[in-house]
Each structure stands twice: as structure tokens, then as C-alpha cells.
mmCIF file of C-alpha atoms in Angstrom:
data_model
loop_
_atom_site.group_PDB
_atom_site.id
_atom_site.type_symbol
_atom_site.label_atom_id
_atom_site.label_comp_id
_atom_site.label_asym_id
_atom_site.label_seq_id
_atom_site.Cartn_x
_atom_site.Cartn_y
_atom_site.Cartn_z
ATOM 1 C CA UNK S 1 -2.968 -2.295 -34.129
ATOM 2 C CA UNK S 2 -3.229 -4.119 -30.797
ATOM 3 C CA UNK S 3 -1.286 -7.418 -30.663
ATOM 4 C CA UNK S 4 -3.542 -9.699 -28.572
ATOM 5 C CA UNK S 5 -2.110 -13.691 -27.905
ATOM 6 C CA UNK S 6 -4.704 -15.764 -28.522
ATOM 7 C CA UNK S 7 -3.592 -18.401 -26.440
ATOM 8 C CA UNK S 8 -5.799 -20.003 -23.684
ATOM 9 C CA UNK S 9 -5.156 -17.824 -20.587
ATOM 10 C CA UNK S 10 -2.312 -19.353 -18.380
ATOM 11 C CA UNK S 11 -2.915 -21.076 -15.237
ATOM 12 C CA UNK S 12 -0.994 -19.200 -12.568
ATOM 13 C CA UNK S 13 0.761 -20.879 -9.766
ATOM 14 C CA UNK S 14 1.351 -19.485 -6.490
ATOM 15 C CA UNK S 15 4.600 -20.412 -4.941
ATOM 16 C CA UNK S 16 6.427 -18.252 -1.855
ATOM 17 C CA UNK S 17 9.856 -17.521 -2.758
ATOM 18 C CA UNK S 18 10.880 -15.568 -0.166
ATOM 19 C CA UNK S 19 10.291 -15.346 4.035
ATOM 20 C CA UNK S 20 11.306 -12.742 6.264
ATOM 21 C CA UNK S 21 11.591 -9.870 4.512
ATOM 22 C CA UNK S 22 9.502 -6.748 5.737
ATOM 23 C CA UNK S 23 6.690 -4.317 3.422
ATOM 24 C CA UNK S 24 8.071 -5.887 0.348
ATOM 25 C CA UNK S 25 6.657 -3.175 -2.832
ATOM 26 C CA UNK S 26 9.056 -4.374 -6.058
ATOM 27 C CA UNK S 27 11.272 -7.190 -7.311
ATOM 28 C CA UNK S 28 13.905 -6.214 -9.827
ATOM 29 C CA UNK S 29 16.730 -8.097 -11.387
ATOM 30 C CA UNK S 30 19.744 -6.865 -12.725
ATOM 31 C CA UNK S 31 20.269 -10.244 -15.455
ATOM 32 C CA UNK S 32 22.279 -12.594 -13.094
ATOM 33 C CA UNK S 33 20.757 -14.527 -10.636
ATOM 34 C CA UNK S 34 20.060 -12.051 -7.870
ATOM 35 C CA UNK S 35 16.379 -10.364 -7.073
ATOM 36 C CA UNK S 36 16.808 -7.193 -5.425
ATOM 37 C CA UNK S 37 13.965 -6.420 -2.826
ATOM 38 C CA UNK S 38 12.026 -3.386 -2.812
ATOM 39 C CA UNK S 39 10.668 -2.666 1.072
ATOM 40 C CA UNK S 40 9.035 0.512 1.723
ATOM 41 C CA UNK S 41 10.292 1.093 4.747
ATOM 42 C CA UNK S 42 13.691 2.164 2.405
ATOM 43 C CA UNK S 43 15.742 -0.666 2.557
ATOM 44 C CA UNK S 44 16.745 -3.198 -0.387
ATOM 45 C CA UNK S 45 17.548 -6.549 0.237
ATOM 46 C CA UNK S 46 18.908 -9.162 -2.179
ATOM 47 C CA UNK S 47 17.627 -12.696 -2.722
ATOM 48 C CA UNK S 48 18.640 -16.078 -4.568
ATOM 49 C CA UNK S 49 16.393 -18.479 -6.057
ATOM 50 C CA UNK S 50 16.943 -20.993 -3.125
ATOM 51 C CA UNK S 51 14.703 -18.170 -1.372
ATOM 52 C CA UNK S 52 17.902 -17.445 0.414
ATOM 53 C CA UNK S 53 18.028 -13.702 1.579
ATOM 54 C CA UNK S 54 21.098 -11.594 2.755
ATOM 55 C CA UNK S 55 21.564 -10.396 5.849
ATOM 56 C CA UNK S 56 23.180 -6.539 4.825
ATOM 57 C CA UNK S 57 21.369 -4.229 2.633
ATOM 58 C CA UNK S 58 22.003 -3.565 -0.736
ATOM 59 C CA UNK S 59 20.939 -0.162 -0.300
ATOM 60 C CA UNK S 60 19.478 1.522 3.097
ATOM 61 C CA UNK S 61 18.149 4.711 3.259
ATOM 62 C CA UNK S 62 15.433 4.463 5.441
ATOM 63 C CA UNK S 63 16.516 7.964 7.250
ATOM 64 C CA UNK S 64 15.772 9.490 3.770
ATOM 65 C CA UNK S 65 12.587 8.667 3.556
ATOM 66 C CA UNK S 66 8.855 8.977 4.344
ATOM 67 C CA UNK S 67 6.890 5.863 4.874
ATOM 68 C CA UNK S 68 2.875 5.087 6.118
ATOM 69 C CA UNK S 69 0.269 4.992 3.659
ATOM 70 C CA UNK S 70 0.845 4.972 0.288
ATOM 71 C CA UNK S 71 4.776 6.540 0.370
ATOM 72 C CA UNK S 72 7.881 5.196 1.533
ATOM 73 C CA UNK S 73 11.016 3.643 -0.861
ATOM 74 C CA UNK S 74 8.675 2.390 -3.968
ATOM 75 C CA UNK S 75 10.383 1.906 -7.348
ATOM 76 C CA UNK S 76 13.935 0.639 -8.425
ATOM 77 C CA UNK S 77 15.642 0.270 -12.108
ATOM 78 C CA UNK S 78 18.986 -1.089 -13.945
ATOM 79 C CA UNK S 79 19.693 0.607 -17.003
ATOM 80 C CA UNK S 80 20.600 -1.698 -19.723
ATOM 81 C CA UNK S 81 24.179 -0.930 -18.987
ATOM 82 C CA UNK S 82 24.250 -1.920 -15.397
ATOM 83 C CA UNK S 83 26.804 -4.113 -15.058
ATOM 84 C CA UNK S 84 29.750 -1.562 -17.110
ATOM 85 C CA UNK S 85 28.578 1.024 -15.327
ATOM 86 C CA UNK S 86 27.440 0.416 -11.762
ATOM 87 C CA UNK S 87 24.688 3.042 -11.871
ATOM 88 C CA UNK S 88 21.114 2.203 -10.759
ATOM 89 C CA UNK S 89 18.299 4.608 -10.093
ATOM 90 C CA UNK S 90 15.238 4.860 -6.985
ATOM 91 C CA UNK S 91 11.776 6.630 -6.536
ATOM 92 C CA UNK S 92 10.935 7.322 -3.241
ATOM 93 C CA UNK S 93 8.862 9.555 -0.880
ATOM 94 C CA UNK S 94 11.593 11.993 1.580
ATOM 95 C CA UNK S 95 11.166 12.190 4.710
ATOM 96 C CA UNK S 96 11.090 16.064 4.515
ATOM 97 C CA UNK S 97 8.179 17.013 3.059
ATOM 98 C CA UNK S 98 6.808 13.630 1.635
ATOM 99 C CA UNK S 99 7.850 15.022 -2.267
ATOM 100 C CA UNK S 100 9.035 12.356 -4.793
ATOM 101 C CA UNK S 101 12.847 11.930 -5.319
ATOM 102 C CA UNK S 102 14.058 10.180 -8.519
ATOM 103 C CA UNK S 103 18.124 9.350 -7.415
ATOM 104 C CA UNK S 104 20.896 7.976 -8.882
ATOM 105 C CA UNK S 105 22.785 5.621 -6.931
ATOM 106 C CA UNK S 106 26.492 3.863 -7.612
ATOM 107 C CA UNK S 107 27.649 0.886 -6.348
ATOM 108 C CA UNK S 108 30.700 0.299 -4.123
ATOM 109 C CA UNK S 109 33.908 -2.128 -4.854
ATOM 110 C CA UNK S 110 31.162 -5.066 -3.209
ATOM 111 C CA UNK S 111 28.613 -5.228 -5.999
ATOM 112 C CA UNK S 112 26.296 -6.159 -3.498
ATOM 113 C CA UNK S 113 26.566 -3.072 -1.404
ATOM 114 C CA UNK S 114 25.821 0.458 -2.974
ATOM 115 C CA UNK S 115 27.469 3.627 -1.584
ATOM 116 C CA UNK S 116 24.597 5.349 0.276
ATOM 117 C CA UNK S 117 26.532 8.873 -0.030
ATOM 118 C CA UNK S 118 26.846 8.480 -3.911
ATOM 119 C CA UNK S 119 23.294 9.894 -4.272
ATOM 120 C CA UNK S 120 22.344 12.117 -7.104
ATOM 121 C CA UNK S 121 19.113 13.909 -7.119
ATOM 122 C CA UNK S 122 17.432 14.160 -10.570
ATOM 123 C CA UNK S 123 14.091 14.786 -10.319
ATOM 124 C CA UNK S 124 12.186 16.384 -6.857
ATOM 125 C CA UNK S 125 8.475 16.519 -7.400
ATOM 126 C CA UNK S 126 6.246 18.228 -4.762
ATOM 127 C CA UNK S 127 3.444 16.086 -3.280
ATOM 128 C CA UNK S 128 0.328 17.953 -2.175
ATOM 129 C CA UNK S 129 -1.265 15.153 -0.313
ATOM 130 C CA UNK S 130 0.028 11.875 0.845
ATOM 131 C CA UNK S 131 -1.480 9.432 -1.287
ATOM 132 C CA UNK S 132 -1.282 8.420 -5.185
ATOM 133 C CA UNK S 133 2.771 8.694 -4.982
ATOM 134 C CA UNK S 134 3.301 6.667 -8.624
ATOM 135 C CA UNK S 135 6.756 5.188 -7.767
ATOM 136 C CA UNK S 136 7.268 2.811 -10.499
ATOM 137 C CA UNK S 137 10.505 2.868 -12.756
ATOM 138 C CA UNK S 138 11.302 0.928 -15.651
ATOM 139 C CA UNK S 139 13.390 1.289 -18.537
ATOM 140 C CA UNK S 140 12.134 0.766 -21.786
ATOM 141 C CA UNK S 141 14.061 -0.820 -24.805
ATOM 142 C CA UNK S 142 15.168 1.872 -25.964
ATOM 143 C CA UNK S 143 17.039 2.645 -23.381
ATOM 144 C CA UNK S 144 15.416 5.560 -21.527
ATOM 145 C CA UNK S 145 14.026 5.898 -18.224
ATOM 146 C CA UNK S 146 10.296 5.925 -17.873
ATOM 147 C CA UNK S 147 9.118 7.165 -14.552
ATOM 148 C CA UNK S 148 5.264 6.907 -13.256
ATOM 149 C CA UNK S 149 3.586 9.969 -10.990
ATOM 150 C CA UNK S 150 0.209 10.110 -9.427
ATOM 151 C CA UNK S 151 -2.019 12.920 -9.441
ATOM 152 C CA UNK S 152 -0.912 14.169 -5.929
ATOM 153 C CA UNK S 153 -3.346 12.616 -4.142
ATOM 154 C CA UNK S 154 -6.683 13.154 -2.173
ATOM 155 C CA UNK S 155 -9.648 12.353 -4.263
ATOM 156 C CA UNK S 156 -10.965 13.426 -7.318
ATOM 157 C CA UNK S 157 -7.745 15.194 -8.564
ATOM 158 C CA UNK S 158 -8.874 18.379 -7.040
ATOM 159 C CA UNK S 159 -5.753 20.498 -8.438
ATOM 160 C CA UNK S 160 -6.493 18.885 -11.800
ATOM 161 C CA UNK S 161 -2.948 17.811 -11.784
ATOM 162 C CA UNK S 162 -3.190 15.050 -14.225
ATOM 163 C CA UNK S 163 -4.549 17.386 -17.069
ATOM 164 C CA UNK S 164 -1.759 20.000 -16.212
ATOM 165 C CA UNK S 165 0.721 20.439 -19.305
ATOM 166 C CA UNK S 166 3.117 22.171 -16.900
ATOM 167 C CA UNK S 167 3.161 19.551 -14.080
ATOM 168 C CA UNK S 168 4.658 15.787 -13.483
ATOM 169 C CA UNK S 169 1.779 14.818 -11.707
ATOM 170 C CA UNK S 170 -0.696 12.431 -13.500
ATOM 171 C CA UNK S 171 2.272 11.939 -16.097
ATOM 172 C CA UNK S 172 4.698 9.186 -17.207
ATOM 173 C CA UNK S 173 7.625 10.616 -17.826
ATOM 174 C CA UNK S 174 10.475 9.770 -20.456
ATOM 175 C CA UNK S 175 14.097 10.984 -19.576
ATOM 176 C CA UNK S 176 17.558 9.957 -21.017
ATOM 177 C CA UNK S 177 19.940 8.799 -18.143
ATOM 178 C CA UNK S 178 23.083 8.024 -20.630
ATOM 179 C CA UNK S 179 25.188 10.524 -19.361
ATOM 180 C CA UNK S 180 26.046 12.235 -15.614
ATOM 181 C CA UNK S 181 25.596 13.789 -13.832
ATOM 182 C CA UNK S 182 21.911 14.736 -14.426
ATOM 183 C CA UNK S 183 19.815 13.883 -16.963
ATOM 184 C CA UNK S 184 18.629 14.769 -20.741
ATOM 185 C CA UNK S 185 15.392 15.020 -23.051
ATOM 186 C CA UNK S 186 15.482 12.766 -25.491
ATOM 187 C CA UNK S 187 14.925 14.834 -28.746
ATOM 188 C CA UNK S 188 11.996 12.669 -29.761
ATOM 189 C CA UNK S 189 9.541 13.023 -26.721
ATOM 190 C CA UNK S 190 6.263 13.893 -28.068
ATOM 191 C CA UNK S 191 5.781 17.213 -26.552
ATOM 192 C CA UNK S 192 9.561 18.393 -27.267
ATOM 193 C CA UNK S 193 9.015 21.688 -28.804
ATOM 194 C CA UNK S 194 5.799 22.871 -27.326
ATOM 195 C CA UNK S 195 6.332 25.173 -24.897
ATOM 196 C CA UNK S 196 2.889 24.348 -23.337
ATOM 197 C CA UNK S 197 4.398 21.347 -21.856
ATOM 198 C CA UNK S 198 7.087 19.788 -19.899
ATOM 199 C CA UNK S 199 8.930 18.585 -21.943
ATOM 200 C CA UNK S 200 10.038 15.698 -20.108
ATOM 201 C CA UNK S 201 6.052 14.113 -20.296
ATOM 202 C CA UNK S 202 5.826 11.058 -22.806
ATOM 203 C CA UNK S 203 2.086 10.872 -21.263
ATOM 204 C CA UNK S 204 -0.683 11.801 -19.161
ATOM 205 C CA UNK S 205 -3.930 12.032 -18.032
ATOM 206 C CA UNK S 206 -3.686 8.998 -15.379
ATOM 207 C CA UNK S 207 -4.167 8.953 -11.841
ATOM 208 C CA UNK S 208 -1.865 6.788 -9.660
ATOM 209 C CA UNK S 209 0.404 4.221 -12.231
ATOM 210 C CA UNK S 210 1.788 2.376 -9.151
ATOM 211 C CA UNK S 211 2.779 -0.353 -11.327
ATOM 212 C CA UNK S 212 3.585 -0.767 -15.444
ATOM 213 C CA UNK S 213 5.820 -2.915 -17.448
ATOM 214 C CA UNK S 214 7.144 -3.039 -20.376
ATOM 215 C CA UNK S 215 6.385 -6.261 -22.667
ATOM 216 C CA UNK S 216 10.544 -7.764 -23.420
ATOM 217 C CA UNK S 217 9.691 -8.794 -26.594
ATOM 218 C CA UNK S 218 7.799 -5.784 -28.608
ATOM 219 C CA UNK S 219 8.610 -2.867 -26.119
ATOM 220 C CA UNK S 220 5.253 -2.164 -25.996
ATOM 221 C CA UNK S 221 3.817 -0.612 -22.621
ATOM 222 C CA UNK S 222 0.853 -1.585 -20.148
ATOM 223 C CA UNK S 223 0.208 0.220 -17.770
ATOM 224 C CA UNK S 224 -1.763 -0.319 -14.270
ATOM 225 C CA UNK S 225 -4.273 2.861 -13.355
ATOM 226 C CA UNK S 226 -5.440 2.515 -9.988
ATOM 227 C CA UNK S 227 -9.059 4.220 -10.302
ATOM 228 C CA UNK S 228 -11.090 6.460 -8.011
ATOM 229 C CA UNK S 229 -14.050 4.247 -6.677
ATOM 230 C CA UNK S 230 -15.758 2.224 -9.171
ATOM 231 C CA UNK S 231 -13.054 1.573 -12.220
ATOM 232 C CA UNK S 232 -9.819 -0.135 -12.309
ATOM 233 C CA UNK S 233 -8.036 0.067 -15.738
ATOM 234 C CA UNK S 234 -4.944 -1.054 -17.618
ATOM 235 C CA UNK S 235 -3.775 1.036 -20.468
ATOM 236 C CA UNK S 236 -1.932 -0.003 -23.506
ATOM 237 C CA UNK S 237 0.862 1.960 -25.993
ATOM 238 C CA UNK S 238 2.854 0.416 -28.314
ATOM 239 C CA UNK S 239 6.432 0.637 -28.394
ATOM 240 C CA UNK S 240 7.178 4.074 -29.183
ATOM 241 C CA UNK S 241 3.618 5.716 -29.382
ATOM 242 C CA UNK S 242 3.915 8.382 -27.000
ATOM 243 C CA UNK S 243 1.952 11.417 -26.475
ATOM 244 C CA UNK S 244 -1.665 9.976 -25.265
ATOM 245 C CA UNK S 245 -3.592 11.165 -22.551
ATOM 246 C CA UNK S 246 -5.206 8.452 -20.728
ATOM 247 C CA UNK S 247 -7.790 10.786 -19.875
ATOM 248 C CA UNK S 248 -8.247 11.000 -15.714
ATOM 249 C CA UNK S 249 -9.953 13.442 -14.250
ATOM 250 C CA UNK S 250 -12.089 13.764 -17.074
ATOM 251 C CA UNK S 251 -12.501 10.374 -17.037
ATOM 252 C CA UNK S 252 -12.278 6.820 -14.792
ATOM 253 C CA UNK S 253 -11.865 4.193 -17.258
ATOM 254 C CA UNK S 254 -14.585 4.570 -20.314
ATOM 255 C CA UNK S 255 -17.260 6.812 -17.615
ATOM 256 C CA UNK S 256 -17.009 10.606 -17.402
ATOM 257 C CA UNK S 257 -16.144 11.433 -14.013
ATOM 258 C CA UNK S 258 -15.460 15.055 -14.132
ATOM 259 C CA UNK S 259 -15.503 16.849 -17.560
ATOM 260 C CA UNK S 260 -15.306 20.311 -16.620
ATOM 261 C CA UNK S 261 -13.009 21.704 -19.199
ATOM 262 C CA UNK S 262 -12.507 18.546 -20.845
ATOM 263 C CA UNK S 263 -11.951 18.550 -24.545
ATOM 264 C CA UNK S 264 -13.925 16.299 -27.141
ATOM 265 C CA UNK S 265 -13.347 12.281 -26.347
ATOM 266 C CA UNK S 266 -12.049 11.671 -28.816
ATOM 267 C CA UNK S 267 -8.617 13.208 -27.898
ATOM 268 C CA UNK S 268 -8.496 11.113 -25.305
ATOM 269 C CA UNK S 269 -6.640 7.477 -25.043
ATOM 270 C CA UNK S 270 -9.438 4.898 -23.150
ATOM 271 C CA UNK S 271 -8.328 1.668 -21.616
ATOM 272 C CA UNK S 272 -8.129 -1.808 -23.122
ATOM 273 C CA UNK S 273 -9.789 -3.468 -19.900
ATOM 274 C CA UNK S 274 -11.112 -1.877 -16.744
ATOM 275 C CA UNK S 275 -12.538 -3.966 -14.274
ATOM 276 C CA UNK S 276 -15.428 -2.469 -10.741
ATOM 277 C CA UNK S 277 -15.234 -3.346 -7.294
ATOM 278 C CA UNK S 278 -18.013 -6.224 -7.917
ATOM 279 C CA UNK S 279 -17.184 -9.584 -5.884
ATOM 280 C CA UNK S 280 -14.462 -7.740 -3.483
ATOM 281 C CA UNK S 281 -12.047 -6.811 -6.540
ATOM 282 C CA UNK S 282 -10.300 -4.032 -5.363
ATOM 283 C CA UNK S 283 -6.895 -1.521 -6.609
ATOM 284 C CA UNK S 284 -5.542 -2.794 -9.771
ATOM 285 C CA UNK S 285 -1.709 -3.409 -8.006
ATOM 286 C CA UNK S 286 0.130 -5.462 -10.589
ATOM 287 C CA UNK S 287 2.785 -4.428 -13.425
#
């Protein structure tokens, strides 16, 4: 059952926080009173609530990584135990070959200051185009790391990526972080087991998740599909309920796009809103 408020919408605000700060992508917070800026370029900076920003990074690794169009440093995330263990993990593009690194980081003595040469590499992904990177990471209440990949880019999915049991791409992914170095299954992922998958996928079937979020309260997930031309659309799982497959390329929010080799619809998970390019609406963007 979907758990719909049904308050009157709120009325948003606008209010700028923050000045100065360059290609801003994500805002996390590690529970005290710092934000820690996301900036694509590979640098994170942290801010106060006085819109006050420091001068030194908290992390720069902009000779790491790959930046123009849609890749660059795009996804941070504290695990729950953050402030035991110093420990805090990244998504970005490299400046190699443009492939997806999920990395560990620690921080130094100076809790705002991480040790740049304390990375761990847990997760390289190749990228076949530039575009449709994912980069989002959250952790969900349970305590695992949840980790969002595009189809690879281009248009149209033309690897089929997203439907690919054996690839990340066009996947969220579900991986336990507890322990290190590296990283562990959990023993409940949906497609643990089934040797037709990888077994680190909690989902697939979407095309670029460049932002989702999980709701504090219930754990449940939305996520934010960024669609191919004419539909935007947000997808919903409750806390828990893994194992869907949001259905890209087969489909772009509730119209077939391209079905060849599809199976029936109804194995497939459709969207609890989309919304078209009518009025100047354009990429769904927000988590």
C-alpha cells in the first residue's frame, strides 16, 4: 500500500544559503551543524547555517576526476556510524577513462579535513558514453549503502544496459559497507542466489537516477528517473521491497518506448507520477 499525506501541498520558500561556491551537485550532512558541499569539479566544501563557507576543502580530488557534461565528483554519503568511525564514501566520474568510482574515504585528526591518500576503491563501473553517470548515494535505514547508475549513456539505451541482469548499469544497487576493507552482499538482496544476476542489484530497469532519497521516517524510497524526451518520472518502493524493475528501455514512464524483447507489463514496476516537457518543464533533477 502507498502511504500518500493528504495534507494541502506545502508552499515552498526560496531562500539562498550559500554564495561563492562553484558547480554545486549535492548537500549532505553528517547530524551536526555542518553541510558538506558537493561541486563537480571534485572538491567538497563545508558550510554553516550563517551561509558561512570554509576556505580549505574537506575533500579535493579534482586530479581524480573527469568533469564536463554530465560527470565530474557527483554523490557523497555518511554511514549511520560516521562520527565512531570516520569513514565516508564518494561517486564520481575518473579522469581516466570517465568510468564510475564508488570510494571510501577516512578522515584525518581535523574532522574537517579528510586524508586524500586514504582512498579505497570499491566499486569501478565502465562508462560507454559520457552521459547518464547516476552518482547519487544514500544510505538507507537499514544501514546499507544504496548506490544509483545510469544506463551508460547516449540515447535510447542502445546496449540495453538497464535490462542487463549481469550489469550495474540502469541498476540501484544495495551493498553492506559495515566492515573494511571492501564491501559485502547483504544476504537478503532480492536477487542473492540467482546466478542470472549481480548479485549486488536491489533494482533496475531505470535510466539515469541522478537523484533519490530516502523518506526518514518509513525508509521508504523515491526515486528521480530522468526520462528520454517526452517523460519525467519518480518511482516509489517501500522500505524494504526490493527487486522491481522500473521498466526503461522497454518503457519511459507508463508509454512503450522500445519493447523488443520485453516481457509481459505486468512484470514491470510503473511510476507513481511522470510529468512531459509541456510549459518548459524539463529533467526531473531533485531527490
Amino acid at each position: 500500500t502507498i502511504r500518500f499525506s493528504q495534507d494541502d501541498l506545502p508552499r515552498i520558500i526560496l531562500k539562498r544559503v550559500f554564495t561563492g561556491v562553484a558547480t554545486p551537485v549535492a548537500l549532505q550532512n553528517c547530524n551536526d551543524n555542518r553541510m558538506f558541499i558537493v561541486q563537480k569539479e571534485g572538491v567538497i566544501k563545508i558550510g554553516y547555517p550563517d551561509g558561512s563557507v570554509r576556505d580549505s576543502a574537506f575533500l579535493n580530488i579534482s586530479d581524480k576526476v573527469s568533469t564536463g557534461g554530465e560527470r565530474g565528483l557527483l554523490g557523497l554519503a555518511f554511514p549511520p556510524d560516521y562520527k565512531q568511525s570516520g569513514i565516508f564514501y564518494v561517486n564520481y566520474t575518473q579522469k581516466s577513462d570517465g568510468g564510475t568510482v564508488i570510494a571510501r574515504y577516512r578522515i584525518s585528526a581535523d574532522s574537517n579535513r579528510a586524508v586524500k591518500a586514504s582512498e579505497e576503491r570499491l566499486i569501478e563501473v565502465e562508462q560507454p558514453f559520457s552521459n547518464h553517470n547516476g552518482g547519487n548515494l544514500e544510505f538507507g535505514k537499514d544501514g546499507y549503502l544504496y548506490i544509483g547508475l545510469g544506463d551508460g549513456g547516449s540515447g535510447g539505451d542502445p546496449f540495453d544496459n538497464s535490462q542487463n541482469k549481469q550489469k550495474f548499469l540502469g541498476k540501484m544497487l544495495r551493498i553492506d559497507v559495515s566492515n573494511s576493507p571492501g564491501y559485502k552482499v547483504p544476504t537478503d538482496n532480492p536477487f542473492v542466489g540467482n546466478a542470472e544476476y549481480r548479485p549486488e542489484i536491489w533494482a533496475m530497469g531505470l535510466r539515469n537516477p541522478w537523484r533519490f532519497k530516502f523518506d526518514e521516517r518509513t525508509g521508504d524510497l523515491w526515486i528521480a528517473d530522468v526520462g528520454q524526451g517526452k517523460w519525467e518520472e519518480i518511482d516509489f518502493e517501500e522500505a524494504g521491497d526490493g527487486g522491481h524493475n522500473y521498466g526503461w528501455r522497454c518503457y519511459e514512464g507508463y508509454a512503450s518506448y522500445n519493447t523488443d524483447g520485453c516481457g509481459d507489463k505486468l512484470g514491470y514496476t510503473f511510476p507513481v507520477a511522470v510529468f512531459d516537457h509541456n510549459e518548459g518543464h524539463c529533467s526531473i533533477t531533485g531527490g
